[in-house]
Structure formats: structure tokens, C-alpha cells
Amino acid sequence: MKNGKDKIKGLVCCCCGSLTKGRQWYNRDIGYGLCDRCAGWLEGKGTTAEEMTSCYGERGVHYCINLT
């Protein structure tokens, strides 16, 4: 779901295997998402915003969610 109405839940990072909080992205295996650390690493190595959205969903909605 793209609008962020799904509940935030515990997911396993598809990149490093750590536990993270996020929303399921339809293009990702169930139970997997992207942790904040790996999101920063991917962006730092040049992964475009379009690639990030295609693979992991929307920043702030599916991953890198501000929980405070």
C-alpha cells in the first residue's frame, strides 16, 4: 500500500538481516523491508530515488519511518 495506512510492524532487513520497523512493500517478500542503516548505505552508493521506491517503497512510509 502506498498511502501508509498499513500498520507499522517488525520486519527483517532484506539487505543485512537486522530487525527493523516499517510497512510491507508489495514488491518485497512478506516480512522483509529495509533498515535505516542500509537505506543510507544504498543512497550513499548512488542508488537513485526511483530505484529505492521501486525496490523498497517510499522513504518515511515503508522504511526510515520517524517513530517519535
PDB file of N, CA and C in Angstrom:
ATOM      1  N   MET A   1       0.844  -1.174   0.000  1.00  0.00           N
ATOM      2  CA  MET A   1       0.000   0.000   0.000  1.00  0.00           C
ATOM      3  C   MET A   1       0.890   1.238   0.000  1.00  0.00           C
ATOM      4  N   LYS A   2       0.579   2.206  -0.823  1.00  0.00           N
ATOM      5  CA  LYS A   2       1.432   3.382  -0.962  1.00  0.00           C
ATOM      6  C   LYS A   2       1.064   4.528  -0.034  1.00  0.00           C
ATOM      7  N   ASN A   3      -0.108   4.515   0.542  1.00  0.00           N
ATOM      8  CA  ASN A   3      -0.536   5.678   1.314  1.00  0.00           C
ATOM      9  C   ASN A   3      -0.188   5.604   2.793  1.00  0.00           C
ATOM     10  N   GLY A   4       0.460   4.536   3.231  1.00  0.00           N
ATOM     11  CA  GLY A   4       0.903   4.458   4.610  1.00  0.00           C
ATOM     12  C   GLY A   4      -0.177   4.119   5.617  1.00  0.00           C
ATOM     13  N   LYS A   5      -1.299   3.568   5.178  1.00  0.00           N
ATOM     14  CA  LYS A   5      -2.361   3.217   6.118  1.00  0.00           C
ATOM     15  C   LYS A   5      -2.129   1.860   6.774  1.00  0.00           C
ATOM     16  N   ASP A   6      -1.258   1.035   6.200  1.00  0.00           N
ATOM     17  CA  ASP A   6      -0.912  -0.231   6.843  1.00  0.00           C
ATOM     18  C   ASP A   6      -0.201   0.057   8.155  1.00  0.00           C
ATOM     19  N   LYS A   7      -0.348  -0.829   9.115  1.00  0.00           N
ATOM     20  CA  LYS A   7       0.299  -0.649  10.414  1.00  0.00           C
ATOM     21  C   LYS A   7       1.798  -0.883  10.297  1.00  0.00           C
ATOM     22  N   ILE A   8       2.548  -0.136  11.087  1.00  0.00           N
ATOM     23  CA  ILE A   8       3.988  -0.345  11.177  1.00  0.00           C
ATOM     24  C   ILE A   8       4.199  -1.649  11.936  1.00  0.00           C
ATOM     25  N   LYS A   9       5.113  -2.483  11.429  1.00  0.00           N
ATOM     26  CA  LYS A   9       5.365  -3.760  12.086  1.00  0.00           C
ATOM     27  C   LYS A   9       6.841  -4.109  12.016  1.00  0.00           C
ATOM     28  N   GLY A  10       7.212  -5.114  12.769  1.00  0.00           N
ATOM     29  CA  GLY A  10       8.584  -5.593  12.743  1.00  0.00           C
ATOM     30  C   GLY A  10       8.863  -6.333  11.446  1.00  0.00           C
ATOM     31  N   LEU A  11       9.958  -5.981  10.803  1.00  0.00           N
ATOM     32  CA  LEU A  11      10.379  -6.612   9.560  1.00  0.00           C
ATOM     33  C   LEU A  11      11.849  -6.996   9.666  1.00  0.00           C
ATOM     34  N   VAL A  12      12.295  -7.872   8.781  1.00  0.00           N
ATOM     35  CA  VAL A  12      13.701  -8.231   8.669  1.00  0.00           C
ATOM     36  C   VAL A  12      14.272  -7.457   7.489  1.00  0.00           C
ATOM     37  N   CYS A  13      15.416  -6.807   7.694  1.00  0.00           N
ATOM     38  CA  CYS A  13      16.034  -6.059   6.600  1.00  0.00           C
ATOM     39  C   CYS A  13      16.465  -7.027   5.506  1.00  0.00           C
ATOM     40  N   CYS A  14      16.047  -6.762   4.296  1.00  0.00           N
ATOM     41  CA  CYS A  14      16.370  -7.624   3.163  1.00  0.00           C
ATOM     42  C   CYS A  14      17.827  -7.488   2.736  1.00  0.00           C
ATOM     43  N   CYS A  15      18.518  -6.498   3.264  1.00  0.00           N
ATOM     44  CA  CYS A  15      19.911  -6.249   2.893  1.00  0.00           C
ATOM     45  C   CYS A  15      20.884  -6.868   3.906  1.00  0.00           C
ATOM     46  N   CYS A  16      20.663  -6.602   5.204  1.00  0.00           N
ATOM     47  CA  CYS A  16      21.624  -7.051   6.225  1.00  0.00           C
ATOM     48  C   CYS A  16      21.058  -8.079   7.200  1.00  0.00           C
ATOM     49  N   GLY A  17      19.744  -8.273   7.211  1.00  0.00           N
ATOM     50  CA  GLY A  17      19.135  -9.260   8.091  1.00  0.00           C
ATOM     51  C   GLY A  17      18.787  -8.775   9.485  1.00  0.00           C
ATOM     52  N   SER A  18      19.020  -7.497   9.778  1.00  0.00           N
ATOM     53  CA  SER A  18      18.684  -6.972  11.108  1.00  0.00           C
ATOM     54  C   SER A  18      17.177  -6.741  11.215  1.00  0.00           C
ATOM     55  N   LEU A  19      16.705  -6.610  12.447  1.00  0.00           N
ATOM     56  CA  LEU A  19      15.295  -6.303  12.669  1.00  0.00           C
ATOM     57  C   LEU A  19      15.075  -4.810  12.506  1.00  0.00           C
ATOM     58  N   THR A  20      13.952  -4.457  11.927  1.00  0.00           N
ATOM     59  CA  THR A  20      13.623  -3.052  11.698  1.00  0.00           C
ATOM     60  C   THR A  20      12.119  -2.873  11.808  1.00  0.00           C
ATOM     61  N   LYS A  21      11.666  -1.653  11.842  1.00  0.00           N
ATOM     62  CA  LYS A  21      10.237  -1.334  11.847  1.00  0.00           C
ATOM     63  C   LYS A  21       9.899  -0.672  10.519  1.00  0.00           C
ATOM     64  N   GLY A  22       8.790  -1.074   9.933  1.00  0.00           N
ATOM     65  CA  GLY A  22       8.379  -0.480   8.669  1.00  0.00           C
ATOM     66  C   GLY A  22       7.031  -1.007   8.234  1.00  0.00           C
ATOM     67  N   ARG A  23       6.682  -0.680   7.014  1.00  0.00           N
ATOM     68  CA  ARG A  23       5.448  -1.178   6.411  1.00  0.00           C
ATOM     69  C   ARG A  23       5.823  -2.042   5.214  1.00  0.00           C
ATOM     70  N   GLN A  24       5.054  -3.091   5.020  1.00  0.00           N
ATOM     71  CA  GLN A  24       5.324  -4.021   3.931  1.00  0.00           C
ATOM     72  C   GLN A  24       5.185  -3.318   2.582  1.00  0.00           C
ATOM     73  N   TRP A  25       6.137  -3.536   1.686  1.00  0.00           N
ATOM     74  CA  TRP A  25       6.082  -3.032   0.322  1.00  0.00           C
ATOM     75  C   TRP A  25       5.677  -4.185  -0.576  1.00  0.00           C
ATOM     76  N   TYR A  26       4.778  -3.953  -1.511  1.00  0.00           N
ATOM     77  CA  TYR A  26       4.224  -5.033  -2.332  1.00  0.00           C
ATOM     78  C   TYR A  26       5.281  -5.765  -3.152  1.00  0.00           C
ATOM     79  N   ASN A  27       6.383  -5.106  -3.461  1.00  0.00           N
ATOM     80  CA  ASN A  27       7.421  -5.676  -4.316  1.00  0.00           C
ATOM     81  C   ASN A  27       8.509  -6.382  -3.503  1.00  0.00           C
ATOM     82  N   ARG A  28       8.259  -6.639  -2.242  1.00  0.00           N
ATOM     83  CA  ARG A  28       9.234  -7.247  -1.335  1.00  0.00           C
ATOM     84  C   ARG A  28       8.591  -8.475  -0.709  1.00  0.00           C
ATOM     85  N   ASP A  29       9.369  -9.531  -0.478  1.00  0.00           N
ATOM     86  CA  ASP A  29       8.832 -10.725   0.174  1.00  0.00           C
ATOM     87  C   ASP A  29       8.183 -10.352   1.506  1.00  0.00           C
ATOM     88  N   ILE A  30       7.121 -11.047   1.846  1.00  0.00           N
ATOM     89  CA  ILE A  30       6.393 -10.765   3.084  1.00  0.00           C
ATOM     90  C   ILE A  30       7.320 -10.940   4.282  1.00  0.00           C
ATOM     91  N   GLY A  31       7.298  -9.933   5.160  1.00  0.00           N
ATOM     92  CA  GLY A  31       8.110  -9.964   6.367  1.00  0.00           C
ATOM     93  C   GLY A  31       9.457  -9.281   6.224  1.00  0.00           C
ATOM     94  N   TYR A  32       9.761  -8.798   5.024  1.00  0.00           N
ATOM     95  CA  TYR A  32      11.043  -8.141   4.774  1.00  0.00           C
ATOM     96  C   TYR A  32      10.844  -6.683   4.398  1.00  0.00           C
ATOM     97  N   GLY A  33      11.789  -5.864   4.809  1.00  0.00           N
ATOM     98  CA  GLY A  33      11.790  -4.444   4.496  1.00  0.00           C
ATOM     99  C   GLY A  33      13.222  -3.959   4.404  1.00  0.00           C
ATOM    100  N   LEU A  34      13.448  -2.693   4.699  1.00  0.00           N
ATOM    101  CA  LEU A  34      14.779  -2.096   4.622  1.00  0.00           C
ATOM    102  C   LEU A  34      15.035  -1.301   5.892  1.00  0.00           C
ATOM    103  N   CYS A  35      16.182  -1.547   6.539  1.00  0.00           N
ATOM    104  CA  CYS A  35      16.513  -0.799   7.759  1.00  0.00           C
ATOM    105  C   CYS A  35      17.104   0.566   7.389  1.00  0.00           C
ATOM    106  N   ASP A  36      17.103   1.476   8.362  1.00  0.00           N
ATOM    107  CA  ASP A  36      17.607   2.835   8.147  1.00  0.00           C
ATOM    108  C   ASP A  36      19.072   2.829   7.713  1.00  0.00           C
ATOM    109  N   ARG A  37      19.874   1.987   8.356  1.00  0.00           N
ATOM    110  CA  ARG A  37      21.307   1.940   8.046  1.00  0.00           C
ATOM    111  C   ARG A  37      21.553   1.535   6.592  1.00  0.00           C
ATOM    112  N   CYS A  38      20.879   0.497   6.145  1.00  0.00           N
ATOM    113  CA  CYS A  38      21.060   0.043   4.763  1.00  0.00           C
ATOM    114  C   CYS A  38      20.476   1.040   3.763  1.00  0.00           C
ATOM    115  N   ALA A  39      19.393   1.715   4.125  1.00  0.00           N
ATOM    116  CA  ALA A  39      18.836   2.747   3.246  1.00  0.00           C
ATOM    117  C   ALA A  39      19.872   3.837   3.013  1.00  0.00           C
ATOM    118  N   GLY A  40      20.522   4.287   4.081  1.00  0.00           N
ATOM    119  CA  GLY A  40      21.567   5.299   3.952  1.00  0.00           C
ATOM    120  C   GLY A  40      22.743   4.810   3.131  1.00  0.00           C
ATOM    121  N   TRP A  41      23.126   3.554   3.334  1.00  0.00           N
ATOM    122  CA  TRP A  41      24.235   2.969   2.583  1.00  0.00           C
ATOM    123  C   TRP A  41      23.899   2.903   1.088  1.00  0.00           C
ATOM    124  N   LEU A  42      22.701   2.438   0.756  1.00  0.00           N
ATOM    125  CA  LEU A  42      22.291   2.335  -0.649  1.00  0.00           C
ATOM    126  C   LEU A  42      22.246   3.706  -1.318  1.00  0.00           C
ATOM    127  N   GLU A  43      21.689   4.689  -0.622  1.00  0.00           N
ATOM    128  CA  GLU A  43      21.622   6.042  -1.179  1.00  0.00           C
ATOM    129  C   GLU A  43      23.017   6.629  -1.328  1.00  0.00           C
ATOM    130  N   GLY A  44      23.886   6.347  -0.367  1.00  0.00           N
ATOM    131  CA  GLY A  44      25.252   6.852  -0.414  1.00  0.00           C
ATOM    132  C   GLY A  44      26.076   6.271  -1.543  1.00  0.00           C
ATOM    133  N   LYS A  45      25.729   5.072  -1.984  1.00  0.00           N
ATOM    134  CA  LYS A  45      26.481   4.468  -3.086  1.00  0.00           C
ATOM    135  C   LYS A  45      25.870   4.782  -4.453  1.00  0.00           C
ATOM    136  N   GLY A  46      24.849   5.643  -4.448  1.00  0.00           N
ATOM    137  CA  GLY A  46      24.327   6.139  -5.714  1.00  0.00           C
ATOM    138  C   GLY A  46      23.020   5.545  -6.196  1.00  0.00           C
ATOM    139  N   THR A  47      22.344   4.761  -5.367  1.00  0.00           N
ATOM    140  CA  THR A  47      21.043   4.234  -5.765  1.00  0.00           C
ATOM    141  C   THR A  47      20.070   5.405  -5.887  1.00  0.00           C
ATOM    142  N   THR A  48      19.406   5.516  -7.020  1.00  0.00           N
ATOM    143  CA  THR A  48      18.518   6.656  -7.262  1.00  0.00           C
ATOM    144  C   THR A  48      17.226   6.533  -6.452  1.00  0.00           C
ATOM    145  N   ALA A  49      16.545   7.656  -6.292  1.00  0.00           N
ATOM    146  CA  ALA A  49      15.263   7.674  -5.582  1.00  0.00           C
ATOM    147  C   ALA A  49      14.252   6.759  -6.275  1.00  0.00           C
ATOM    148  N   GLU A  50      14.277   6.724  -7.596  1.00  0.00           N
ATOM    149  CA  GLU A  50      13.356   5.870  -8.349  1.00  0.00           C
ATOM    150  C   GLU A  50      13.633   4.396  -8.074  1.00  0.00           C
ATOM    151  N   GLU A  51      14.915   4.019  -8.027  1.00  0.00           N
ATOM    152  CA  GLU A  51      15.279   2.631  -7.727  1.00  0.00           C
ATOM    153  C   GLU A  51      14.875   2.259  -6.303  1.00  0.00           C
ATOM    154  N   MET A  52      15.089   3.188  -5.367  1.00  0.00           N
ATOM    155  CA  MET A  52      14.722   2.934  -3.974  1.00  0.00           C
ATOM    156  C   MET A  52      13.218   2.703  -3.853  1.00  0.00           C
ATOM    157  N   THR A  53      12.433   3.538  -4.510  1.00  0.00           N
ATOM    158  CA  THR A  53      10.981   3.392  -4.449  1.00  0.00           C
ATOM    159  C   THR A  53      10.534   2.091  -5.092  1.00  0.00           C
ATOM    160  N   SER A  54      11.111   1.749  -6.220  1.00  0.00           N
ATOM    161  CA  SER A  54      10.743   0.524  -6.915  1.00  0.00           C
ATOM    162  C   SER A  54      11.031  -0.722  -6.079  1.00  0.00           C
ATOM    163  N   CYS A  55      12.150  -0.721  -5.391  1.00  0.00           N
ATOM    164  CA  CYS A  55      12.579  -1.902  -4.637  1.00  0.00           C
ATOM    165  C   CYS A  55      12.075  -1.945  -3.201  1.00  0.00           C
ATOM    166  N   TYR A  56      11.975  -0.783  -2.544  1.00  0.00           N
ATOM    167  CA  TYR A  56      11.742  -0.763  -1.103  1.00  0.00           C
ATOM    168  C   TYR A  56      10.518   0.035  -0.670  1.00  0.00           C
ATOM    169  N   GLY A  57       9.907   0.783  -1.558  1.00  0.00           N
ATOM    170  CA  GLY A  57       8.758   1.601  -1.197  1.00  0.00           C
ATOM    171  C   GLY A  57       9.154   3.050  -0.987  1.00  0.00           C
ATOM    172  N   GLU A  58       8.304   3.784  -0.323  1.00  0.00           N
ATOM    173  CA  GLU A  58       8.527   5.214  -0.114  1.00  0.00           C
ATOM    174  C   GLU A  58       9.222   5.472   1.216  1.00  0.00           C
ATOM    175  N   ARG A  59      10.289   6.275   1.155  1.00  0.00           N
ATOM    176  CA  ARG A  59      11.015   6.672   2.373  1.00  0.00           C
ATOM    177  C   ARG A  59      10.039   7.408   3.291  1.00  0.00           C
ATOM    178  N   GLY A  60      10.063   7.059   4.555  1.00  0.00           N
ATOM    179  CA  GLY A  60       9.164   7.680   5.526  1.00  0.00           C
ATOM    180  C   GLY A  60       7.804   7.009   5.622  1.00  0.00           C
ATOM    181  N   VAL A  61       7.479   6.165   4.655  1.00  0.00           N
ATOM    182  CA  VAL A  61       6.218   5.422   4.682  1.00  0.00           C
ATOM    183  C   VAL A  61       6.488   3.937   4.901  1.00  0.00           C
ATOM    184  N   HIS A  62       7.423   3.379   4.119  1.00  0.00           N
ATOM    185  CA  HIS A  62       7.746   1.955   4.208  1.00  0.00           C
ATOM    186  C   HIS A  62       9.050   1.684   4.942  1.00  0.00           C
ATOM    187  N   TYR A  63       9.981   2.598   4.895  1.00  0.00           N
ATOM    188  CA  TYR A  63      11.263   2.475   5.604  1.00  0.00           C
ATOM    189  C   TYR A  63      11.701   3.868   6.047  1.00  0.00           C
ATOM    190  N   CYS A  64      12.674   3.905   6.957  1.00  0.00           N
ATOM    191  CA  CYS A  64      13.135   5.188   7.541  1.00  0.00           C
ATOM    192  C   CYS A  64      11.961   5.985   8.107  1.00  0.00           C
ATOM    193  N   ILE A  65      11.125   5.302   8.861  1.00  0.00           N
ATOM    194  CA  ILE A  65       9.942   5.925   9.453  1.00  0.00           C
ATOM    195  C   ILE A  65      10.329   6.578  10.773  1.00  0.00           C
ATOM    196  N   ASN A  66       9.929   7.815  10.950  1.00  0.00           N
ATOM    197  CA  ASN A  66      10.172   8.524  12.203  1.00  0.00           C
ATOM    198  C   ASN A  66       9.139   8.041  13.222  1.00  0.00           C
ATOM    199  N   LEU A  67       9.594   7.301  14.220  1.00  0.00           N
ATOM    200  CA  LEU A  67       8.689   6.713  15.205  1.00  0.00           C
ATOM    201  C   LEU A  67       8.487   7.582  16.438  1.00  0.00           C
ATOM    202  N   THR A  68       9.090   8.760  16.470  1.00  0.00           N
ATOM    203  CA  THR A  68       8.944   9.616  17.652  1.00  0.00           C
ATOM    204  C   THR A  68       7.839  10.621  17.485  1.00  0.00           C
TER     205      THR A  68
END
